[in-house]
mmCIF file with all atom_site columns, C-alpha atoms in Angstrom:
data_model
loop_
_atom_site.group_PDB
_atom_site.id
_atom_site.type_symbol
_atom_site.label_atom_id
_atom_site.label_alt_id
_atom_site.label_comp_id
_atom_site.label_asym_id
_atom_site.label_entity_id
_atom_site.label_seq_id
_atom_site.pdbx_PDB_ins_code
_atom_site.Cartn_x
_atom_site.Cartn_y
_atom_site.Cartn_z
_atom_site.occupancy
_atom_site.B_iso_or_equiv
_atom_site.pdbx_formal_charge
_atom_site.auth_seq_id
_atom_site.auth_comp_id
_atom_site.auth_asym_id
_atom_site.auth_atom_id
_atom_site.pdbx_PDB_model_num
ATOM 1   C CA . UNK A 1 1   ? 137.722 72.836  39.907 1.00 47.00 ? 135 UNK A CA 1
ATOM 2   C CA . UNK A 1 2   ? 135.712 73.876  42.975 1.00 56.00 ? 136 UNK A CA 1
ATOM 3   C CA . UNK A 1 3   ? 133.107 72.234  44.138 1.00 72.00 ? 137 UNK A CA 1
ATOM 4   C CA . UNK A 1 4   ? 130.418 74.424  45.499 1.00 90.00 ? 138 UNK A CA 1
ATOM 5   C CA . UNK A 1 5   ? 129.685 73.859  49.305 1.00 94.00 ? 139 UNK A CA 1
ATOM 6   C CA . UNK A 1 6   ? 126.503 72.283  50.649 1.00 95.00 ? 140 UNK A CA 1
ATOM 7   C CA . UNK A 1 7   ? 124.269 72.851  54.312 1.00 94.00 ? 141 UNK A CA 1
ATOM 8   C CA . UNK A 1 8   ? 126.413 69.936  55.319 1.00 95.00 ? 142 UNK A CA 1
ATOM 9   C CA . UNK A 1 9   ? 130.116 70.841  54.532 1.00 96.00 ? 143 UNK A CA 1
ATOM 10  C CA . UNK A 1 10  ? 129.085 74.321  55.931 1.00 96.00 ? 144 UNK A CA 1
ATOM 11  C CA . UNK A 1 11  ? 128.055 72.716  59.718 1.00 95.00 ? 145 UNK A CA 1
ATOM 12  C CA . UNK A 1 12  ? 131.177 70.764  59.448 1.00 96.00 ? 146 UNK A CA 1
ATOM 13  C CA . UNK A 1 13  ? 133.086 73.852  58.303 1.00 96.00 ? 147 UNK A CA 1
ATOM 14  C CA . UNK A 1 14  ? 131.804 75.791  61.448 1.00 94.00 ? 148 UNK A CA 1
ATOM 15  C CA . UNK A 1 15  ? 132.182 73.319  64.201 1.00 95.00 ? 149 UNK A CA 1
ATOM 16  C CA . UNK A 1 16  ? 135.807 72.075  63.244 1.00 96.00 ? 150 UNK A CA 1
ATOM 17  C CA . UNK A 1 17  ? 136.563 75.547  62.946 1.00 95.00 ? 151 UNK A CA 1
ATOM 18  C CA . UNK A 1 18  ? 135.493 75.497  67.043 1.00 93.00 ? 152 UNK A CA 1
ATOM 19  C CA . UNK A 1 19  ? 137.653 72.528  67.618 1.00 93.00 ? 153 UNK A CA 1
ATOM 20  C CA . UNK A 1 20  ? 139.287 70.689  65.165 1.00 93.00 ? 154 UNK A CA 1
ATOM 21  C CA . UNK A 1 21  ? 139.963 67.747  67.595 1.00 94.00 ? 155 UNK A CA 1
ATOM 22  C CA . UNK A 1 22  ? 136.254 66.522  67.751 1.00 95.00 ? 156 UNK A CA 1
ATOM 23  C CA . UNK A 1 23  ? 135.858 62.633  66.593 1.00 96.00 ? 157 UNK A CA 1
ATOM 24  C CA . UNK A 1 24  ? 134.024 61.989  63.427 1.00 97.00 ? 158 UNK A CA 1
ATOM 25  C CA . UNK A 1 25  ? 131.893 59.934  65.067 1.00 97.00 ? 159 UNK A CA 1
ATOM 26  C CA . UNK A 1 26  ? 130.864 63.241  67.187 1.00 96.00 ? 160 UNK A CA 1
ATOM 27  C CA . UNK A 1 27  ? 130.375 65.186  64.050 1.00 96.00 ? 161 UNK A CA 1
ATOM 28  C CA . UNK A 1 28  ? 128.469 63.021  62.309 1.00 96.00 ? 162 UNK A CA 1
ATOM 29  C CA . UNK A 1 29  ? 126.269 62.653  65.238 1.00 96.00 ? 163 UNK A CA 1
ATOM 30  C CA . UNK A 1 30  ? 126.068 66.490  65.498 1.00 94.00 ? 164 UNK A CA 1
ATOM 31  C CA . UNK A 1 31  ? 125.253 67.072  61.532 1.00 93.00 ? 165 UNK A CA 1
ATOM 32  C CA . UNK A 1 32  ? 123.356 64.124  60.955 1.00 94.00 ? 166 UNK A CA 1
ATOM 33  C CA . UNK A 1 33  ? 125.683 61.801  59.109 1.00 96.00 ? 167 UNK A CA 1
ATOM 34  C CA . UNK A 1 34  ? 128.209 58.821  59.994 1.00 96.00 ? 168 UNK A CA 1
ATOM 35  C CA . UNK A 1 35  ? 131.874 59.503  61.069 1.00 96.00 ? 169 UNK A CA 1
ATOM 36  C CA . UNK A 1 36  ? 132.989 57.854  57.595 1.00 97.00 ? 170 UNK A CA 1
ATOM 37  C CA . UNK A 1 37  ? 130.840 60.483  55.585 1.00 97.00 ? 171 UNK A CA 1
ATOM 38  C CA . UNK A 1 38  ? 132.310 63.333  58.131 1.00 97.00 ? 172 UNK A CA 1
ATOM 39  C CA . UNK A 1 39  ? 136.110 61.508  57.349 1.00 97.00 ? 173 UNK A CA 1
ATOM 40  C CA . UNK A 1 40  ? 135.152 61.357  53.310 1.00 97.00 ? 174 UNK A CA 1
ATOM 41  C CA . UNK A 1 41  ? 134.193 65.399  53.228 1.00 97.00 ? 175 UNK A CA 1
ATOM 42  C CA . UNK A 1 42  ? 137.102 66.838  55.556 1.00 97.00 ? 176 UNK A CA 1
ATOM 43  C CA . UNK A 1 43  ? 139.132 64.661  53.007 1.00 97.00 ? 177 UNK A CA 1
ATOM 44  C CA . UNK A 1 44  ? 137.524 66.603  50.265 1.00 97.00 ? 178 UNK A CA 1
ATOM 45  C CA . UNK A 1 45  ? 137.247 69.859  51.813 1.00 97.00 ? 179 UNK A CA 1
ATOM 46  C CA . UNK A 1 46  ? 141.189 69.854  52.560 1.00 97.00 ? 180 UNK A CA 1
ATOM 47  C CA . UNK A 1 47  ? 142.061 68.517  49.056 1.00 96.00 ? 181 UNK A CA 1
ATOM 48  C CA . UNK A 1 48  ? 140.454 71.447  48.038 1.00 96.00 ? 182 UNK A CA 1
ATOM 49  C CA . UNK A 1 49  ? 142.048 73.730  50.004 1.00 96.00 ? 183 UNK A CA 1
ATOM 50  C CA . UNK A 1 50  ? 138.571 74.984  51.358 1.00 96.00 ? 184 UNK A CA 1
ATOM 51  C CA . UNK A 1 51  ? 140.498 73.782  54.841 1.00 97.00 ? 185 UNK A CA 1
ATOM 52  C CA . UNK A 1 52  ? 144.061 75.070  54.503 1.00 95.00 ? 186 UNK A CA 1
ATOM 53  C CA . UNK A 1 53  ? 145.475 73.631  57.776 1.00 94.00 ? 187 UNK A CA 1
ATOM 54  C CA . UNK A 1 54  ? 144.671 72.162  61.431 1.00 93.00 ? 188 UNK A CA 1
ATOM 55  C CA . UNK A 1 55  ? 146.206 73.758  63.834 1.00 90.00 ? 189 UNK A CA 1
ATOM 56  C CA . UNK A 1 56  ? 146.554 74.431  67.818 1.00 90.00 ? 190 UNK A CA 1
ATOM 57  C CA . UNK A 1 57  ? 145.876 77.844  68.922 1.00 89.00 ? 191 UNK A CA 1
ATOM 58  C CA . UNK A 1 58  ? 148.878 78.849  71.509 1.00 91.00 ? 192 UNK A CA 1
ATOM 59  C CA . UNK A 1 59  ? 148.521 81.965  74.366 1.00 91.00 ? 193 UNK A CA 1
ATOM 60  C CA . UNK A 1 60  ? 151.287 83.357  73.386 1.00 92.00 ? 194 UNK A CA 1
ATOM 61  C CA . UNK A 1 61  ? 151.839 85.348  76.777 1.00 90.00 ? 195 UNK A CA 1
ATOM 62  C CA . UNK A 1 62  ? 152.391 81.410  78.325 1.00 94.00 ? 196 UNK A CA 1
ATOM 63  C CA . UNK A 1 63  ? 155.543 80.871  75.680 1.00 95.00 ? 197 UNK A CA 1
ATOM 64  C CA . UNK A 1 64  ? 156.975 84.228  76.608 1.00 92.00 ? 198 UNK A CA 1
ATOM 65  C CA . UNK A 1 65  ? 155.580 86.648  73.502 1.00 92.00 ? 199 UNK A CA 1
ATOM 66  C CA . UNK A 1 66  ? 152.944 88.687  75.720 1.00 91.00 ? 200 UNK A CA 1
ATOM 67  C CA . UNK A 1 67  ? 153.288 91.867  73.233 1.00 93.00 ? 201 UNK A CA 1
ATOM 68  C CA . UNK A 1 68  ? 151.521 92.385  70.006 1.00 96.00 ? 202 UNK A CA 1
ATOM 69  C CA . UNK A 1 69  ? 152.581 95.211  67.418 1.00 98.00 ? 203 UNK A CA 1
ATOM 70  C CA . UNK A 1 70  ? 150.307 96.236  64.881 1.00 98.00 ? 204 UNK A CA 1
ATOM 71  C CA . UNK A 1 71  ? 152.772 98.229  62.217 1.00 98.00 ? 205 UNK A CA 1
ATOM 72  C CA . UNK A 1 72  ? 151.101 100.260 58.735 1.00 98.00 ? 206 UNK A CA 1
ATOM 73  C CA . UNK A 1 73  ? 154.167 99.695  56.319 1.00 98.00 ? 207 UNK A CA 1
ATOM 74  C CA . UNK A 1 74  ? 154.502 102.129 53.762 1.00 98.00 ? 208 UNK A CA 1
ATOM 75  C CA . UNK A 1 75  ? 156.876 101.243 50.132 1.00 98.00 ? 209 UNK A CA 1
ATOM 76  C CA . UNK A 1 76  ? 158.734 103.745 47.747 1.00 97.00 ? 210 UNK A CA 1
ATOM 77  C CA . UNK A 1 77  ? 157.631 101.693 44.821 1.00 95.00 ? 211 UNK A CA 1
ATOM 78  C CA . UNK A 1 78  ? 154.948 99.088  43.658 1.00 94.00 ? 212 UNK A CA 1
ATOM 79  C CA . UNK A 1 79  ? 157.246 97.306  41.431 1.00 95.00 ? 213 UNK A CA 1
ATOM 80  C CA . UNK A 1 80  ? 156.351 93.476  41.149 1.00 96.00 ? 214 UNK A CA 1
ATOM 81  C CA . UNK A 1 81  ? 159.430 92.148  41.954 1.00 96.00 ? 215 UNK A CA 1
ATOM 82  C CA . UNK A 1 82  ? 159.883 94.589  44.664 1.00 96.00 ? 216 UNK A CA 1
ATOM 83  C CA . UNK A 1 83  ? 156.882 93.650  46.695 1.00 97.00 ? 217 UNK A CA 1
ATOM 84  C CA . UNK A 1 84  ? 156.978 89.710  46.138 1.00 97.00 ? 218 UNK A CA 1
ATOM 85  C CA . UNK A 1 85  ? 160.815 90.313  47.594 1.00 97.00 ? 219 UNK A CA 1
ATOM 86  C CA . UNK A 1 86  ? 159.186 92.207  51.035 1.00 98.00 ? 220 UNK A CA 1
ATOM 87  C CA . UNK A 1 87  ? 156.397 89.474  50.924 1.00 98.00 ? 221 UNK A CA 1
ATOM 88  C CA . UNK A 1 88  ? 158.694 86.755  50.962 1.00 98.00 ? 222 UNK A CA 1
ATOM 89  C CA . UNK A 1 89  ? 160.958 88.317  53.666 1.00 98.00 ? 223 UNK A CA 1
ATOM 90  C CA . UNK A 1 90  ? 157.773 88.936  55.626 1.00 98.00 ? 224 UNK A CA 1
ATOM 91  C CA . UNK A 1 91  ? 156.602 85.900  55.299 1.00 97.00 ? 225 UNK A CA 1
ATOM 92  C CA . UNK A 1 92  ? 160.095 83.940  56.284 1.00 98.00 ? 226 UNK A CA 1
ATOM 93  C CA . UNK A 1 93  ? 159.578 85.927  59.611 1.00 97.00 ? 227 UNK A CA 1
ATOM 94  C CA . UNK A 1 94  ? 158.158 83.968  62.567 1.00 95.00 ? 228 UNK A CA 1
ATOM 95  C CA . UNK A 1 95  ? 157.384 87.199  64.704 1.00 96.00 ? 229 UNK A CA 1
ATOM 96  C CA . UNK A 1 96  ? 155.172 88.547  61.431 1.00 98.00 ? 230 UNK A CA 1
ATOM 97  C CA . UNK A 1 97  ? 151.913 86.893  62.209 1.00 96.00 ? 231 UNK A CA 1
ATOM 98  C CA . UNK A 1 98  ? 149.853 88.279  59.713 1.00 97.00 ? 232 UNK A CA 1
ATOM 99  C CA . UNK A 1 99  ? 150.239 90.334  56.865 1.00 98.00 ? 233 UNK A CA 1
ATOM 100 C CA . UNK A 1 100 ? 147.698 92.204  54.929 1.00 98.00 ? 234 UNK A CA 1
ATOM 101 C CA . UNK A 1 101 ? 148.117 93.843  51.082 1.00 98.00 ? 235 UNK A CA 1
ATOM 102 C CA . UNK A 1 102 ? 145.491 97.244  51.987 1.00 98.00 ? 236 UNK A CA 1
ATOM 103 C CA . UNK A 1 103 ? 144.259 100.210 50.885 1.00 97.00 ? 237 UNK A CA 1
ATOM 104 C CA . UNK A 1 104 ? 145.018 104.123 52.365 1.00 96.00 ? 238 UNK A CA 1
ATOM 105 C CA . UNK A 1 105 ? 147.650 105.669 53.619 1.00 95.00 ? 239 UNK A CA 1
ATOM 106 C CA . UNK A 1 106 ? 149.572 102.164 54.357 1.00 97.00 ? 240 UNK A CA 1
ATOM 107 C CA . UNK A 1 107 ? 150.876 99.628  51.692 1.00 98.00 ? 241 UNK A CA 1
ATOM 108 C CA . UNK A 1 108 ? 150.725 96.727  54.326 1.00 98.00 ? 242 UNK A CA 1
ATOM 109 C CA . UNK A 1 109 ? 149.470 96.279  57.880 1.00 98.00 ? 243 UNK A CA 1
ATOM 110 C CA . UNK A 1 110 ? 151.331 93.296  60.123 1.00 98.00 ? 244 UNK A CA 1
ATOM 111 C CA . UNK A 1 111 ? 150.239 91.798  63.247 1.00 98.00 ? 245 UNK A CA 1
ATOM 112 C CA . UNK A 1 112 ? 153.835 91.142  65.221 1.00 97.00 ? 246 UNK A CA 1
ATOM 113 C CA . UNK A 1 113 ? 154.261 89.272  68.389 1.00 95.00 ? 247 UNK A CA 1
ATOM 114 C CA . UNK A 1 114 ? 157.502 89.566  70.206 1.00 94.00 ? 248 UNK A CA 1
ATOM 115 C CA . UNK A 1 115 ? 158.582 89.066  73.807 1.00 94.00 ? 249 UNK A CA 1
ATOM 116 C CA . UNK A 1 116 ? 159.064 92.733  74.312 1.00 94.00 ? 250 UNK A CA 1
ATOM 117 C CA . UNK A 1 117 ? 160.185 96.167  72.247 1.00 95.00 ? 251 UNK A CA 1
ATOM 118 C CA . UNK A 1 118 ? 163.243 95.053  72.045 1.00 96.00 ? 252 UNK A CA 1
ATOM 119 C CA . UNK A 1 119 ? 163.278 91.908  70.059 1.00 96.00 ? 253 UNK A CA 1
ATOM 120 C CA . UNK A 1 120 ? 160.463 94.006  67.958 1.00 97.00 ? 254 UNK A CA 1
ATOM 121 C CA . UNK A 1 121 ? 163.332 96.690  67.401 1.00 97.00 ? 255 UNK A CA 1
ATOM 122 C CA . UNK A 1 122 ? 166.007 94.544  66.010 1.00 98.00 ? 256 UNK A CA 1
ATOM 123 C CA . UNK A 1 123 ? 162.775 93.140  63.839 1.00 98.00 ? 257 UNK A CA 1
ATOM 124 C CA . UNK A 1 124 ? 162.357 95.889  62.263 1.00 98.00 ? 258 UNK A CA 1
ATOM 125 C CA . UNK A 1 125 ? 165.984 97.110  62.018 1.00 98.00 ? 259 UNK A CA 1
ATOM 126 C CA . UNK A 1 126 ? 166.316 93.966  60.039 1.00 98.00 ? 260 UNK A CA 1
ATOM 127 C CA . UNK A 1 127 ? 163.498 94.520  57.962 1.00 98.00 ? 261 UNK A CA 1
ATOM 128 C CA . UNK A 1 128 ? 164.420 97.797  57.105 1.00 97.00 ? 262 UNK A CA 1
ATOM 129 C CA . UNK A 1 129 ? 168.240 97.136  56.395 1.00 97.00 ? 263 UNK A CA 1
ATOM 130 C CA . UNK A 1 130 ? 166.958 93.931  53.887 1.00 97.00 ? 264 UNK A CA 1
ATOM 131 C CA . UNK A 1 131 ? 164.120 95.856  52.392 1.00 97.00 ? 265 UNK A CA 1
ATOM 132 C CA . UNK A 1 132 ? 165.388 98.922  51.170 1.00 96.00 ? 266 UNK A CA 1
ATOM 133 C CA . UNK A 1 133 ? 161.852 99.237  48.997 1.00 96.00 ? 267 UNK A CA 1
ATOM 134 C CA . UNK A 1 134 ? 160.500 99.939  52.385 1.00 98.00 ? 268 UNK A CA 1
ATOM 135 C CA . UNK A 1 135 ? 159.330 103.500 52.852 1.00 97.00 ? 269 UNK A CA 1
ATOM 136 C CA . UNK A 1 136 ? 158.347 103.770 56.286 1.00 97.00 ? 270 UNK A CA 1
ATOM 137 C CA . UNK A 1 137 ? 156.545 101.946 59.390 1.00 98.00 ? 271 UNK A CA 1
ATOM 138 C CA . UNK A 1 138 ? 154.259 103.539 62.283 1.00 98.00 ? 272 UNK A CA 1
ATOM 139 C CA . UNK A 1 139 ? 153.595 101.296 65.436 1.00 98.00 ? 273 UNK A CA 1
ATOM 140 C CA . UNK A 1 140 ? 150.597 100.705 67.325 1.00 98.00 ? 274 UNK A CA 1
ATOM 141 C CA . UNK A 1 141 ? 151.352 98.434  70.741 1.00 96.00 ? 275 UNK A CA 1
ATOM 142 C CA . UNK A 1 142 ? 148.564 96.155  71.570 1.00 95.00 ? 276 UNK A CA 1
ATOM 143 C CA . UNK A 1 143 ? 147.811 97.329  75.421 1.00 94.00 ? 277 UNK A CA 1
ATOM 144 C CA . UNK A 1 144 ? 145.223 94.741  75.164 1.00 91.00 ? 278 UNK A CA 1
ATOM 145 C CA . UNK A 1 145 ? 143.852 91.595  73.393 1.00 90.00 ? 279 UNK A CA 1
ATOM 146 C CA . UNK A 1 146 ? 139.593 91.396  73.632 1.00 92.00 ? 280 UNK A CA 1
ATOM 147 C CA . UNK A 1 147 ? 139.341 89.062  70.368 1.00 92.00 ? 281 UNK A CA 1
ATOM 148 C CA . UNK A 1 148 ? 142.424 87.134  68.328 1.00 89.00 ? 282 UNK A CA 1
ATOM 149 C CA . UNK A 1 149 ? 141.128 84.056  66.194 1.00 89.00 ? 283 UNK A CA 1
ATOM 150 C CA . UNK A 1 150 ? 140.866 82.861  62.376 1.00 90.00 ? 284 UNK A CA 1
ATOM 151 C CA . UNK A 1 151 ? 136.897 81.663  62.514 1.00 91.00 ? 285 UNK A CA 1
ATOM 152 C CA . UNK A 1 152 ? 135.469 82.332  58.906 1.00 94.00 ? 286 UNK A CA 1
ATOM 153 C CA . UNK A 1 153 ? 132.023 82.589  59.185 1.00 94.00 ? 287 UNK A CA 1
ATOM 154 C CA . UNK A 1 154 ? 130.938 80.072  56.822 1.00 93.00 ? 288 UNK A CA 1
ATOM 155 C CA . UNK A 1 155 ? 127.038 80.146  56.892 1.00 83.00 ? 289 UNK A CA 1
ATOM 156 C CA . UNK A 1 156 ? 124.604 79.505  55.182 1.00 66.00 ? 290 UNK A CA 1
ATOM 157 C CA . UNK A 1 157 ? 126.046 80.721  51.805 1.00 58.00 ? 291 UNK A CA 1
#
């Protein structure tokens, strides 16, 4: 059963979504409320699953994976078993960062980070040779990054 969200759980929603390591002390302060109301609702909001994880943001050019693929994946059939099998293997894969079910010409379109065109080539050799269901692929290379993040706007609802 969800709970539907108030003024307050959306300010908290859009400032830990900023930074996530901010005391609840500091939030309350910010949103008008003490750190163990702040503490209470993130409680709340995470069991749930409005927040669905905290997490640090890495540059990944500093831990050696400076290139970013962006690949339209195309599949010979729909089948249900078929594409929970490719969503499963895609989703086992470290390098896939994202993956998105779309509309058009393309079945799926991943976000890929690799340390160069060669780790992203025996990638996608492997997912080919495991995915036989797979149709096709098309690659854009990211020459460069002006925006990466998860924010959701939240709002005011």
């Amino acid at each position: 059963m969800s709970r539907s969200l108030d003024a307050l759980d959306r300010k908290l929603l859009e400032r830990v979504q900023r930074d996530a390591d901010v005391s609840a002390d500091a939030l309350g302060a910010e949103i008008g409320l003490s750190g163990s109301a702040v503490l209470r609702r993130l409680k709340r909001l995470k069991a749930d699953g409005t927040i669905v994880a905290n997490v640090a943001l890495v540059d990944p050019a500093k831990v050696g994976r400076p290139t970013f693929f962006i690949v339209a994946l195309e599949v010979e059939r729909e089948r249900p078993e078929l594409m929970s099998r490719l969503r499963q293997w895609l989703g086992g894969e470290d390098q896939v960062q994202q993956v998105f079910y779309v509309t058009g010409s393309a079945d799926f379109i991943l976000v890929i980070t690799a340390p160069d065109v060669d780790s992203y080539d025996a990638l996608m050799s492997r997912l080919m040779a495991d995915n036989p269901n797979v149709r096709r692929f098309t690659t854009n290379v990211a020459l460069g990054v002006s925006k990466r993040g998860l924010f959701v706007p939240v709002g005011a609802g």
